[in-house]
Short mmCIF file of C-alpha atoms in Angstrom, two decimals:
data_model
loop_
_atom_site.label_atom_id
_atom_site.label_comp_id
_atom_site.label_asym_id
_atom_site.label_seq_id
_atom_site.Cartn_x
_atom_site.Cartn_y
_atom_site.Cartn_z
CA UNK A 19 96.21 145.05 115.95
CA UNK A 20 98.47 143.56 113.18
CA UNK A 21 101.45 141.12 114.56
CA UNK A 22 104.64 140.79 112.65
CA UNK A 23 105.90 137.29 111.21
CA UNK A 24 108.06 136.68 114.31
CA UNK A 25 104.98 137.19 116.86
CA UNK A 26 103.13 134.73 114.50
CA UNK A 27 105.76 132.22 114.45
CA UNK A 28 106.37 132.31 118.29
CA UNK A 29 102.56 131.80 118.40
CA UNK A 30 102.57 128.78 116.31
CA UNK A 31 105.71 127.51 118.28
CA UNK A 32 103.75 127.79 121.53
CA UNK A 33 100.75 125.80 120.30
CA UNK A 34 103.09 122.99 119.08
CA UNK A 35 104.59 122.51 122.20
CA UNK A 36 101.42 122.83 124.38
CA UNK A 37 99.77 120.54 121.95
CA UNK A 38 103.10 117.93 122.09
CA UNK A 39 103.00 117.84 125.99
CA UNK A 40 99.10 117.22 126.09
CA UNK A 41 99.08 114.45 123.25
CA UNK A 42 102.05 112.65 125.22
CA UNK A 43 99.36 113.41 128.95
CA UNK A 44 95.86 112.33 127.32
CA UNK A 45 96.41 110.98 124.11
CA UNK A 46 96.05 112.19 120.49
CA UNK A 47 92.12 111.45 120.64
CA UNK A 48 91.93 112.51 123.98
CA UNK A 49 92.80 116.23 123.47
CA UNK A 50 90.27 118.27 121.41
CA UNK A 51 91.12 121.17 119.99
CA UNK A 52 89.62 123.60 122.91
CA UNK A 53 91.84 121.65 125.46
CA UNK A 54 95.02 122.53 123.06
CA UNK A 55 94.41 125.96 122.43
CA UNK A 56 94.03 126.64 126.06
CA UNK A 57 96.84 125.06 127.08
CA UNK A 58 98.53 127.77 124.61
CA UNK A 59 96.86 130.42 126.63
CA UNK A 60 94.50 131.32 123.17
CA UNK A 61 91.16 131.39 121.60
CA UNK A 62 89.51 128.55 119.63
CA UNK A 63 89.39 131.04 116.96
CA UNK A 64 93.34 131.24 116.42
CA UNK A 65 93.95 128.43 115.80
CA UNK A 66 92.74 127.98 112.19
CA UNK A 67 95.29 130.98 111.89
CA UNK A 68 97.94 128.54 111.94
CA UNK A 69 96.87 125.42 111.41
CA UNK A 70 94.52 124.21 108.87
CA UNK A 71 93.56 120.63 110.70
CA UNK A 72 93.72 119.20 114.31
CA UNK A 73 95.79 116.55 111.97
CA UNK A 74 97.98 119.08 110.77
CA UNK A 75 98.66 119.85 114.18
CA UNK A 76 99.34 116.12 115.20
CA UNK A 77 101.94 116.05 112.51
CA UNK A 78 103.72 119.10 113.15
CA UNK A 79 103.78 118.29 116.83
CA UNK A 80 104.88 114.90 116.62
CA UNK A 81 107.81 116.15 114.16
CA UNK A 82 108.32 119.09 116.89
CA UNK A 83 109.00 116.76 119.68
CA UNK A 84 111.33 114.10 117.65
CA UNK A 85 113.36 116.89 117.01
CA UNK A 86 113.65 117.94 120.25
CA UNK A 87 114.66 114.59 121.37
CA UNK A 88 117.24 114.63 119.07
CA UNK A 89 118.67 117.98 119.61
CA UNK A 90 118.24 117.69 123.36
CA UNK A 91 119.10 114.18 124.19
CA UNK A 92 120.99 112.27 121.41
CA UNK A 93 123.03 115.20 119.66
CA UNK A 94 123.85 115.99 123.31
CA UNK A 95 125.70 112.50 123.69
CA UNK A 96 129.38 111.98 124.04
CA UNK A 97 130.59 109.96 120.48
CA UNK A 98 130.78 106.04 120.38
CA UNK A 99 129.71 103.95 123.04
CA UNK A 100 130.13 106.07 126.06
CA UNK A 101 127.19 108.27 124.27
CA UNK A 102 124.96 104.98 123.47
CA UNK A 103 125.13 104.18 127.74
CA UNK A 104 124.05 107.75 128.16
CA UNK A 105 121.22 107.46 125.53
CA UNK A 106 119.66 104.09 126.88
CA UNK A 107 120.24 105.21 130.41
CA UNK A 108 118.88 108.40 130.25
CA UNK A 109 115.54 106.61 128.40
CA UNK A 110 115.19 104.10 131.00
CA UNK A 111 115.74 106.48 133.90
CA UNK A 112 113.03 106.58 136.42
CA UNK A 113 112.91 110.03 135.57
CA UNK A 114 111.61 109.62 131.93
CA UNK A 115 109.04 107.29 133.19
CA UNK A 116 107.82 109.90 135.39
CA UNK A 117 107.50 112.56 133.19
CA UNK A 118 105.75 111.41 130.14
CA UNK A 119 104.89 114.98 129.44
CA UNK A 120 108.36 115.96 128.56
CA UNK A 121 109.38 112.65 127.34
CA UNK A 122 109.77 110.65 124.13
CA UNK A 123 106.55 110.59 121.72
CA UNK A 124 107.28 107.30 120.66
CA UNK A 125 106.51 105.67 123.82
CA UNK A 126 103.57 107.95 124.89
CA UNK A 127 101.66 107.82 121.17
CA UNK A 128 102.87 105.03 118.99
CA UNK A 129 99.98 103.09 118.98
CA UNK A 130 98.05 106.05 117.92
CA UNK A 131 100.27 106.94 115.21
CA UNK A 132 99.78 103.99 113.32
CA UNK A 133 95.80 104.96 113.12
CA UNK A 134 96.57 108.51 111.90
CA UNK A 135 96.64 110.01 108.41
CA UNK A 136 99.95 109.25 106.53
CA UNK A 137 101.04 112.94 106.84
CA UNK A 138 101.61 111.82 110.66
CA UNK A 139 103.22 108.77 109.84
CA UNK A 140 105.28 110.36 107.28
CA UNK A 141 106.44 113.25 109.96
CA UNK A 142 107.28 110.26 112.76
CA UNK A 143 108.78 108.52 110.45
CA UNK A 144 111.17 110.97 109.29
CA UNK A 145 111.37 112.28 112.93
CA UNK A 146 112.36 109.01 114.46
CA UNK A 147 115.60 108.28 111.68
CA UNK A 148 116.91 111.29 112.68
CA UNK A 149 117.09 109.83 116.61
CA UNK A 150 117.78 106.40 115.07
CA UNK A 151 120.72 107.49 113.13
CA UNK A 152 122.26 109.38 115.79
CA UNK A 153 122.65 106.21 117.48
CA UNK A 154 123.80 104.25 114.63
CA UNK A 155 126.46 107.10 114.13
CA UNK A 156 128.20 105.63 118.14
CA UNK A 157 127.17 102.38 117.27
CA UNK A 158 128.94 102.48 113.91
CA UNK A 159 130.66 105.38 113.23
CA UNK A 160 132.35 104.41 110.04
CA UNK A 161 129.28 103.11 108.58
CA UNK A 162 125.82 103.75 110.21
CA UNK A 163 123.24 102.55 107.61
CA UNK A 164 124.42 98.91 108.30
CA UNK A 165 123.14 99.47 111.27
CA UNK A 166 120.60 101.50 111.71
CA UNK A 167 118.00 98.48 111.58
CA UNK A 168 120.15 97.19 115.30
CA UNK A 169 119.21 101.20 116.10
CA UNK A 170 115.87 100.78 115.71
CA UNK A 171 115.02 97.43 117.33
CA UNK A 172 117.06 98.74 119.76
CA UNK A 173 114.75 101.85 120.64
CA UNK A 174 111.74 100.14 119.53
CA UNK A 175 112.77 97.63 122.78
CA UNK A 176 113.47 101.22 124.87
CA UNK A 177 109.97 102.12 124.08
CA UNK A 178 108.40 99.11 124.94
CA UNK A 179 110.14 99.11 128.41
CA UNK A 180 109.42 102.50 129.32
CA UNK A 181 105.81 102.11 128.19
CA UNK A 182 105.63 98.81 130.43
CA UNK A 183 107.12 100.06 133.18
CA UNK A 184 104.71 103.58 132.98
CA UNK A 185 102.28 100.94 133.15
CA UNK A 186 102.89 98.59 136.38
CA UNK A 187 101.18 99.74 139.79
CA UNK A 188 104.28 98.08 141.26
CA UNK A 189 107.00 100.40 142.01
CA UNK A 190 109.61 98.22 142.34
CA UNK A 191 108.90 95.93 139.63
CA UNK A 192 108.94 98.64 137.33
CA UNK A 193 111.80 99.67 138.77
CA UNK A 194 113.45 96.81 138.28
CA UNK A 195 111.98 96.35 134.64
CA UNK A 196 113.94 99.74 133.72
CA UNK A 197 117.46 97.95 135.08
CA UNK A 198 116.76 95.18 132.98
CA UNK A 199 115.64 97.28 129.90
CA UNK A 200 119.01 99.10 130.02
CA UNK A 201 121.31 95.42 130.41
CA UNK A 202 119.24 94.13 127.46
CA UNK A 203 119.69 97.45 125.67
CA UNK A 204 122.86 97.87 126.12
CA UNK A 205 124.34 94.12 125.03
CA UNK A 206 121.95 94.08 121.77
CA UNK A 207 124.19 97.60 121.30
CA UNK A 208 127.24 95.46 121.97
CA UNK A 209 128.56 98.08 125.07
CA UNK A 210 129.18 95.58 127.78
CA UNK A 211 130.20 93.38 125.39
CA UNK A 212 132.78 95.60 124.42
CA UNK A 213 133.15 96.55 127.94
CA UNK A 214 133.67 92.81 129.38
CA UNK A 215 136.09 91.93 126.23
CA UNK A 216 138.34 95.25 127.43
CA UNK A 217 138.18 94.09 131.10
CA UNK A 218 139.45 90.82 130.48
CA UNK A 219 142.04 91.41 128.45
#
């Protein structure tokens, strides 16, 4: 039986986001190709129908789930700095630390994307300036390239936290952690800042 392009393309969708969720559970080594294909709910033997390397797959996957970070999360966002508090506190949320199979990619694989091909690179790093100028866009709305580097240290300290905190067999330390992760993102942002200068005057 012969599927049409919109069957095929539903397939590959499925296998991307199976394969996105795993990678962000067990790791990018961790998940062979069996693992991934049955999370899809298919054979082995599709999935050279689609893809023509597990690394293929890492870099379509990784580009998959920045997008949907960005769509979902940032593009969601109410403009200037009321969207920024939503960003960082929706990052730091107990929630997101929870859930690392739904959550950002940056904090569950970054140290294995910097041992991957440069495709993968290439696809995160394209993948992660989209997120990073969303943020620069309510940081800076009249001019966000001068400060999309802010943007970045910004969510590379986010990702740091979150990974941290993921990582502590204390609950209420890492609790805690994620409180202080969203002050200190949040003043390197400039929002209380701004917020404390419009109280006081």
């Amino acid at each position: 039986m012969r599927y049409g392009t919109e069957h095929k393309q539903a397939t590959r969708q499925r296998i991307i986001e199976a394969a996105g969720r795993r990678f962000k559970r067990d790791g990018i080594d961790g998940s062979g190709i069996s693992a991934l294909m049955k999370d899809a709910g298919l054979t082995n033997g599709a999935f050279y129908t689609h893809f023509t390397s597990k690394d293929d797959l890492v870099a379509t996957a990784v580009a998959d789930q920045l997008q949907a970070q960005n769509a979902n999360i940032v593009a969601q966002a109410a403009p200037g700095r009321a969207g920024l508090e939503q960003i960082v506190r929706w990052y730091l949320s107990a929630q997101h630390r929870d859930s690392s199979d739904d959550g950002c990619p940056s904090a569950a694989l970054l140290d294995e994307i910097r041992r991957c091909k440069n495709p993968t690179k290439q696809a995160y790093t394209d993948g992660v300036l989209v997120v990073i100028d969303g943020i620069a866009a309510r940081l800076a709305p009249d001019d966000p390239p001068s400060v999309r580097t802010k943007a970045l240290s910004a969510y590379a300290m986010m990702a740091g936290t979150l990974q941290l905190s993921r990582a502590l067999s204390d609950r209420r330390l890492a609790d805690e952690l994620l409180e202080q992760g969203i002050r200190n993102a949040l003043a390197l942002l400039g929002v209380e800042h701004d917020e404390c200068a419009r109280t006081s005057a």
